[in-house]
Tab-separated table of C-alpha atoms (C1' of nucleotides) in Angstrom:
chain	number	residue	atom	x	y	z
A	1	MET	CA	18.309	-48.423	-48.898
A	2	ASN	CA	20.994	-48.482	-46.244
A	3	GLN	CA	24.087	-50.410	-46.784
A	4	GLU	CA	22.744	-53.236	-44.378
A	5	LEU	CA	25.688	-55.881	-43.236
A	6	THR	CA	24.497	-59.283	-43.686
A	7	THR	CA	23.051	-61.128	-40.763
A	8	ASN	CA	26.681	-63.531	-41.584
A	9	GLU	CA	28.573	-61.034	-41.271
A	10	VAL	CA	26.864	-59.838	-38.307
A	11	ILE	CA	27.107	-63.581	-36.606
A	12	HIS	CA	31.123	-64.054	-37.391
A	13	ARG	CA	32.369	-60.614	-35.764
A	14	LEU	CA	30.270	-61.303	-32.112
A	15	GLN	CA	31.375	-64.736	-32.289
A	16	GLU	CA	35.213	-63.187	-32.962
A	17	HIS	CA	34.629	-61.246	-30.403
A	18	GLY	CA	33.458	-64.610	-27.563
A	19	VAL	CA	29.578	-63.176	-27.987
A	20	ASN	CA	26.787	-65.858	-28.565
A	21	PRO	CA	25.253	-64.281	-31.388
A	22	THR	CA	21.428	-64.178	-30.102
A	23	ARG	CA	18.524	-62.724	-32.259
A	24	GLN	CA	18.836	-59.822	-30.213
A	25	ARG	CA	22.544	-59.351	-30.253
A	26	ILE	CA	22.373	-59.485	-33.698
A	27	ASP	CA	19.705	-56.646	-34.350
A	28	ILE	CA	21.616	-54.528	-32.033
A	29	ALA	CA	24.937	-55.472	-33.544
A	30	LYS	CA	23.341	-54.654	-37.258
A	31	VAL	CA	22.378	-51.221	-36.027
A	32	LEU	CA	25.460	-50.469	-34.184
A	33	PHE	CA	27.753	-51.810	-37.153
A	34	ALA	CA	26.174	-50.109	-40.544
A	35	ARG	CA	28.784	-47.675	-40.210
A	36	PRO	CA	31.075	-45.714	-37.281
A	37	GLN	CA	28.332	-43.807	-35.348
A	38	HIS	CA	28.002	-42.329	-32.009
A	39	LEU	CA	24.647	-43.720	-30.645
A	40	SER	CA	23.292	-43.624	-27.316
A	41	ALA	CA	21.200	-46.662	-25.838
A	42	ASP	CA	18.053	-44.866	-26.551
A	43	ASP	CA	19.391	-44.211	-30.031
A	44	VAL	CA	19.870	-48.154	-30.258
A	45	MET	CA	16.657	-48.670	-29.493
A	46	ARG	CA	14.949	-46.685	-31.670
A	47	SER	CA	16.929	-47.670	-34.531
A	48	ALA	CA	16.695	-51.682	-33.972
A	49	GLN	CA	12.557	-51.182	-33.670
A	50	ARG	CA	12.600	-48.970	-37.245
A	51	GLU	CA	14.242	-51.812	-38.825
A	52	GLY	CA	10.848	-53.920	-37.259
A	53	ALA	CA	13.115	-55.494	-34.094
A	54	ASN	CA	10.948	-55.812	-30.907
A	55	ILE	CA	13.579	-56.026	-27.956
A	56	SER	CA	13.282	-54.438	-24.469
A	57	LYS	CA	15.515	-51.381	-23.571
A	58	ALA	CA	16.475	-53.913	-20.167
A	59	THR	CA	17.780	-55.791	-23.243
A	60	VAL	CA	19.817	-52.764	-25.172
A	61	TYR	CA	21.454	-51.454	-22.380
A	62	ASN	CA	22.757	-54.542	-20.939
A	63	THR	CA	23.371	-55.269	-24.586
A	64	LEU	CA	25.650	-52.742	-25.346
A	65	SER	CA	27.376	-53.103	-21.412
A	66	LEU	CA	28.516	-56.681	-22.848
A	67	PHE	CA	29.383	-55.522	-26.233
A	68	SER	CA	31.500	-52.719	-24.320
A	69	SER	CA	33.181	-54.919	-22.005
A	70	LYS	CA	34.346	-57.596	-25.050
A	71	GLY	CA	35.919	-54.389	-26.621
A	72	LEU	CA	32.864	-54.517	-29.895
A	73	VAL	CA	32.442	-50.502	-28.996
A	74	ARG	CA	33.454	-47.744	-26.499
A	75	GLU	CA	31.753	-46.302	-23.980
A	76	ILE	CA	32.332	-42.450	-24.103
A	77	ILE	CA	31.202	-40.656	-21.389
A	78	VAL	CA	30.742	-37.032	-21.967
A	79	ASP	CA	27.973	-35.805	-20.986
A	80	PRO	CA	25.825	-36.580	-17.587
A	81	SER	CA	23.408	-38.760	-17.592
A	82	ARG	CA	24.178	-39.525	-21.514
A	83	VAL	CA	26.185	-42.553	-22.454
A	84	PHE	CA	27.518	-42.656	-25.943
A	85	TYR	CA	28.974	-45.819	-27.747
A	86	ASP	CA	31.329	-45.822	-30.480
A	87	THR	CA	31.759	-48.361	-32.927
A	88	ASN	CA	34.838	-46.613	-34.689
A	89	PRO	CA	37.677	-49.278	-34.066
A	90	THR	CA	40.385	-46.798	-34.312
A	91	THR	CA	42.512	-44.985	-31.697
A	92	HIS	CA	40.692	-41.974	-31.606
A	93	HIS	CA	40.024	-38.599	-29.050
A	94	HIS	CA	37.072	-36.426	-28.780
A	95	PHE	CA	35.624	-33.229	-29.040
A	96	TYR	CA	32.507	-32.815	-27.446
A	97	ASN	CA	30.547	-29.205	-28.288
A	98	ILE	CA	28.585	-28.117	-25.476
A	99	ASP	CA	26.501	-26.353	-27.130
A	100	THR	CA	24.830	-28.663	-29.764
A	101	GLY	CA	25.319	-32.131	-27.600
A	102	GLU	CA	28.360	-32.897	-30.740
A	103	LEU	CA	30.564	-35.389	-30.572
A	104	LEU	CA	33.305	-35.570	-32.833
A	105	ASP	CA	36.250	-37.882	-33.394
A	106	PHE	CA	39.935	-37.091	-33.977
A	107	ASP	CA	42.400	-39.339	-34.551
A	108	ALA	CA	44.728	-39.999	-31.950
A	109	SER	CA	47.596	-39.681	-33.641
A	110	LEU	CA	47.175	-35.978	-34.064
A	111	LEU	CA	48.133	-35.440	-30.329
A	112	GLN	CA	51.439	-36.455	-28.909
A	113	LEU	CA	51.003	-37.155	-24.866
A	114	THR	CA	54.520	-36.426	-23.183
A	115	ASN	CA	55.655	-36.543	-20.164
A	116	MET	CA	52.954	-38.980	-19.140
A	117	PRO	CA	52.803	-38.933	-15.009
A	118	HIS	CA	53.117	-41.578	-12.812
A	119	LEU	CA	50.732	-43.695	-11.510
A	120	PRO	CA	49.630	-44.572	-8.189
A	121	PRO	CA	51.269	-47.504	-7.082
A	122	GLY	CA	49.702	-51.029	-7.513
A	123	THR	CA	47.775	-49.561	-10.409
A	124	VAL	CA	48.149	-50.182	-14.187
A	125	ALA	CA	47.273	-47.570	-16.995
A	126	ASP	CA	43.706	-49.276	-18.854
A	127	GLY	CA	43.436	-46.184	-21.534
A	128	VAL	CA	43.692	-42.140	-21.971
A	129	ASP	CA	40.784	-41.092	-22.920
A	130	VAL	CA	41.163	-36.677	-24.138
A	131	VAL	CA	38.162	-34.947	-24.367
A	132	ILE	CA	38.390	-31.505	-26.033
A	133	ARG	CA	35.497	-29.173	-25.134
A	134	ILE	CA	34.549	-26.980	-27.677
A	135	ARG	CA	31.887	-23.941	-28.275
A	136	ASN	CA	29.871	-22.448	-31.092
A	137	ALA	CA	32.315	-19.405	-31.555
A	138	SER	CA	28.843	-17.103	-32.110
A	139	TYR	CA	26.963	-17.839	-29.254
A	140	GLN	CA	30.449	-15.531	-26.947
B	1	MET	CA	35.652	-30.819	14.922
B	2	ASN	CA	35.804	-29.852	11.740
B	3	GLN	CA	38.507	-26.899	10.173
B	4	GLU	CA	35.007	-24.686	9.023
B	5	LEU	CA	34.964	-21.546	6.704
B	6	THR	CA	32.858	-18.796	8.337
B	7	THR	CA	29.876	-18.053	6.704
B	8	ASN	CA	31.708	-14.756	6.036
B	9	GLU	CA	33.837	-16.263	3.322
B	10	VAL	CA	31.754	-18.058	1.675
B	11	ILE	CA	29.375	-15.942	1.253
B	12	HIS	CA	32.397	-13.287	-0.210
B	13	ARG	CA	33.029	-16.184	-2.519
B	14	LEU	CA	29.558	-16.595	-4.069
B	15	GLN	CA	29.474	-12.889	-4.361
B	16	GLU	CA	32.922	-13.321	-5.932
B	17	HIS	CA	31.452	-15.074	-8.903
B	18	GLY	CA	27.994	-13.313	-9.096
B	19	VAL	CA	25.908	-15.457	-7.556
B	20	ASN	CA	23.345	-14.278	-4.527
B	21	PRO	CA	24.158	-15.980	-1.280
B	22	THR	CA	21.126	-17.556	0.031
B	23	ARG	CA	20.624	-20.103	2.372
B	24	GLN	CA	21.104	-23.625	0.847
B	25	ARG	CA	23.923	-22.182	-1.195
B	26	ILE	CA	26.035	-21.208	1.956
B	27	ASP	CA	25.601	-24.272	3.055
B	28	ILE	CA	26.356	-26.464	0.797
B	29	ALA	CA	29.401	-24.245	-0.464
B	30	LYS	CA	30.259	-24.545	3.377
B	31	VAL	CA	30.311	-28.548	2.562
B	32	LEU	CA	32.355	-27.984	-1.032
B	33	PHE	CA	34.990	-25.800	-0.504
B	34	ALA	CA	36.087	-27.308	3.120
B	35	ARG	CA	38.765	-29.008	1.684
B	36	PRO	CA	39.781	-29.628	-2.265
B	37	GLN	CA	38.183	-32.581	-3.245
B	38	HIS	CA	35.005	-34.876	-5.070
B	39	LEU	CA	31.686	-35.362	-4.674
B	40	SER	CA	28.790	-36.054	-6.245
B	41	ALA	CA	25.766	-34.192	-5.770
B	42	ASP	CA	24.311	-37.402	-3.248
B	43	ASP	CA	27.659	-37.374	-1.498
B	44	VAL	CA	27.202	-33.148	-1.071
B	45	MET	CA	23.251	-33.519	-0.226
B	46	ARG	CA	24.785	-35.904	2.911
B	47	SER	CA	26.759	-33.861	4.157
B	48	ALA	CA	25.177	-30.555	4.419
B	49	GLN	CA	22.346	-32.917	5.914
B	50	ARG	CA	25.279	-34.273	9.066
B	51	GLU	CA	26.036	-30.521	8.983
B	52	GLY	CA	22.326	-29.880	9.798
B	53	ALA	CA	21.212	-28.070	7.202
B	54	ASN	CA	17.624	-28.748	5.168
B	55	ILE	CA	17.825	-28.734	1.544
B	56	SER	CA	15.672	-30.567	-1.040
B	57	LYS	CA	17.689	-32.802	-3.497
B	58	ALA	CA	16.735	-30.394	-6.555
B	59	THR	CA	17.899	-27.778	-4.900
B	60	VAL	CA	21.749	-29.087	-4.654
B	61	TYR	CA	21.110	-30.353	-8.405
B	62	ASN	CA	20.020	-27.134	-9.157
B	63	THR	CA	22.527	-25.568	-6.787
B	64	LEU	CA	26.008	-27.689	-8.246
B	65	SER	CA	24.709	-26.821	-11.582
B	66	LEU	CA	24.563	-23.196	-11.332
B	67	PHE	CA	27.848	-23.129	-8.913
B	68	SER	CA	29.794	-24.870	-12.180
B	69	SER	CA	27.965	-22.642	-14.790
B	70	LYS	CA	29.358	-19.645	-12.504
B	71	GLY	CA	32.961	-21.266	-12.404
B	72	LEU	CA	32.913	-21.857	-8.609
B	73	VAL	CA	33.225	-26.153	-9.153
B	74	ARG	CA	34.278	-28.106	-12.186
B	75	GLU	CA	32.047	-31.355	-13.516
B	76	ILE	CA	34.046	-33.712	-14.463
B	77	ILE	CA	32.069	-37.034	-16.014
B	78	VAL	CA	33.930	-40.233	-15.489
B	79	ASP	CA	31.330	-42.550	-14.742
B	80	PRO	CA	27.747	-43.467	-16.224
B	81	SER	CA	25.432	-41.813	-14.038
B	82	ARG	CA	28.166	-40.332	-11.320
B	83	VAL	CA	29.424	-36.399	-12.177
B	84	PHE	CA	31.700	-35.506	-9.970
B	85	TYR	CA	32.218	-32.148	-8.603
B	86	ASP	CA	35.778	-30.894	-8.226
B	87	THR	CA	36.749	-27.801	-5.481
B	88	ASN	CA	40.473	-27.918	-6.727
B	89	PRO	CA	40.895	-24.862	-8.790
B	90	THR	CA	44.136	-25.333	-10.411
B	91	THR	CA	44.089	-26.649	-13.423
B	92	HIS	CA	44.841	-30.715	-13.277
B	93	HIS	CA	43.562	-33.781	-15.179
B	94	HIS	CA	42.412	-37.122	-13.490
B	95	PHE	CA	43.465	-40.778	-13.052
B	96	TYR	CA	39.953	-42.912	-12.426
B	97	ASN	CA	40.701	-45.980	-10.984
B	98	ILE	CA	37.831	-48.674	-12.577
B	99	ASP	CA	37.959	-51.293	-9.960
B	100	THR	CA	37.515	-48.553	-7.055
B	101	GLY	CA	35.547	-45.583	-8.603
B	102	GLU	CA	38.147	-43.433	-7.032
B	103	LEU	CA	39.068	-40.033	-8.463
B	104	LEU	CA	42.456	-38.965	-8.044
B	105	ASP	CA	44.410	-35.456	-9.631
B	106	PHE	CA	47.410	-34.982	-11.415
B	107	ASP	CA	49.184	-31.788	-12.442
B	108	ALA	CA	48.399	-30.140	-15.700
B	109	SER	CA	52.128	-28.819	-16.086
B	110	LEU	CA	52.938	-32.881	-15.466
B	111	LEU	CA	51.710	-33.160	-19.003
B	112	GLN	CA	52.358	-32.142	-22.337
B	113	LEU	CA	49.897	-32.154	-24.726
B	114	THR	CA	51.104	-30.718	-28.119
B	115	ASN	CA	50.200	-31.037	-31.869
B	116	MET	CA	46.547	-30.241	-30.823
B	117	PRO	CA	44.593	-30.661	-34.110
B	118	HIS	CA	42.206	-27.907	-35.563
B	119	LEU	CA	38.850	-27.198	-33.852
B	120	PRO	CA	35.458	-27.444	-36.564
B	121	PRO	CA	35.178	-24.186	-38.548
B	122	GLY	CA	33.317	-22.180	-36.462
B	123	THR	CA	33.854	-23.478	-32.930
B	124	VAL	CA	36.665	-22.430	-30.177
B	125	ALA	CA	37.851	-24.188	-27.722
B	126	ASP	CA	36.619	-24.202	-23.740
B	127	GLY	CA	38.302	-26.718	-21.804
B	128	VAL	CA	40.605	-29.427	-22.469
B	129	ASP	CA	40.032	-32.658	-20.043
B	130	VAL	CA	42.377	-36.096	-20.043
B	131	VAL	CA	41.802	-38.564	-17.652
B	132	ILE	CA	43.635	-41.644	-17.765
B	133	ARG	CA	42.022	-44.727	-16.729
B	134	ILE	CA	43.165	-46.757	-14.268
B	135	ARG	CA	43.056	-50.645	-13.136
B	136	ASN	CA	44.361	-52.310	-9.834
B	137	ALA	CA	47.561	-54.347	-10.816
B	138	SER	CA	46.674	-57.489	-8.657
B	139	TYR	CA	43.289	-57.200	-10.502
B	140	GLN	CA	44.898	-58.283	-13.487
C	1	DC	C1'	1.747	-3.893	-7.360
C	2	DT	C1'	4.739	-6.319	-10.761
C	3	DG	C1'	8.438	-8.696	-12.155
C	4	DT	C1'	12.527	-11.443	-11.213
C	5	DG	C1'	14.719	-14.958	-8.668
C	6	DT	C1'	14.802	-19.331	-5.701
C	7	DG	C1'	13.536	-23.896	-3.706
C	8	DC	C1'	11.457	-28.043	-4.081
C	9	DA	C1'	7.462	-31.676	-5.086
C	10	DA	C1'	6.358	-34.085	-8.514
C	11	DA	C1'	7.378	-35.815	-12.958
C	12	DG	C1'	10.465	-37.907	-16.012
C	13	DC	C1'	14.450	-40.438	-17.222
C	14	DT	C1'	17.986	-43.780	-17.734
C	15	DT	C1'	19.919	-47.220	-16.097
C	16	DT	C1'	20.124	-52.110	-12.774
C	17	DT	C1'	18.067	-55.944	-10.829
C	18	DG	C1'	16.223	-60.845	-9.874
C	19	DC	C1'	13.468	-63.735	-12.123
C	20	DA	C1'	11.457	-66.696	-15.924
C	21	DC	C1'	12.328	-68.608	-19.676
C	22	DT	C1'	15.601	-71.202	-22.952
C	23	DA	C1'	18.862	-74.549	-24.399
C	24	DC	C1'	22.761	-76.712	-24.035
C	25	DT	C1'	24.738	-81.653	-21.802
D	1	DA	C1'	16.565	-83.322	-14.631
D	2	DG	C1'	20.631	-79.902	-13.524
D	3	DT	C1'	22.784	-75.242	-15.210
D	4	DA	C1'	24.230	-72.005	-17.350
D	5	DG	C1'	22.830	-68.258	-19.918
D	6	DT	C1'	19.626	-65.053	-21.711
D	7	DG	C1'	15.433	-61.560	-22.263
D	8	DC	C1'	12.814	-58.422	-19.977
D	9	DA	C1'	8.993	-56.200	-16.577
D	10	DA	C1'	9.365	-53.997	-12.711
D	11	DA	C1'	12.048	-51.426	-9.230
D	12	DA	C1'	15.692	-48.138	-8.335
D	13	DG	C1'	18.003	-44.231	-8.435
D	14	DC	C1'	19.754	-39.279	-11.053
D	15	DT	C1'	17.992	-35.310	-12.854
D	16	DT	C1'	14.856	-31.715	-15.015
D	17	DT	C1'	11.186	-29.262	-14.535
D	18	DG	C1'	7.622	-26.701	-13.413
D	19	DC	C1'	4.777	-24.198	-9.911
D	20	DA	C1'	4.707	-21.843	-5.555
D	21	DC	C1'	6.597	-18.817	-2.954
D	22	DA	C1'	9.238	-15.338	-1.187
D	23	DC	C1'	11.903	-10.416	-2.308
D	24	DA	C1'	12.812	-6.376	-4.343
D	25	DG	C1'	11.765	-2.223	-6.790
DNA sequence: CTGTGTGCAAAGCTTTTGCACTACT
DNA sequence: AGTAGTGCAAAAGCTTTGCACACAG
């Protein structure tokens, strides 16, 4: 049904990022990299189980956090107690629909940021996140 | 000690925003509007208790959420399970120091956003949040 | 007396921690 | 055997819900 990645493809991708490819990590990576998407930890958990994997919730959380620190996925924080993991590897920003909770990408090159302010002394920039909050027009 | 707002000033401000000024809401508002600041729900809870107020955690959460919907404070979401409530009423964006968890304001006029992307059909913009993530230089 | 609004204990989440286990050296 | 790395049950922490109470009409 699903266009699935082979186990070897996934193992290779994990190793490229310095992640030891264990069974649980491979199962989670298969879910994440099936296509570019935004998933919560719980989404990942359930997708993995639907594919027959047996992984604890703690491991899902710890693995997503590991993948994030290794640059395999990107954490997006737009909603209290709802972290999304973004598997789109390109530089982009987000629309966040506050009525539906939906998260949509837009290419970073569409938006020009000029006159960046001076950073506080002793700090360096790590990244810029732009979130455009939107509502459904009909809701007024 | 503290430069405190009078109860009447606070009541007036709540009423201006259509919020019924109950005892708990007045206590919370006094904490919030003592000066422009970034506070988590737990910070608010503890400051209120330090001032002698006796309010449950649930009420603090519900009240902050109410104030936010009425435009009295602004929710900032930069950290998983850590929502900040910002009492600075001017339009501004944020630096977020990922090493220290510190949140700093910078004036929105310092940053020019041009070439705003087209919004998805049927939606209207509600606001734009820019978060510049920074690290301490020494940490490398 | 009825209906709306408010506050909070308890329930329900999400996330983190600490430890048992594994797998290399 | 010793050491570093891994997975997960249980603990902790944050947020929401549902109900009891208060208050206005």
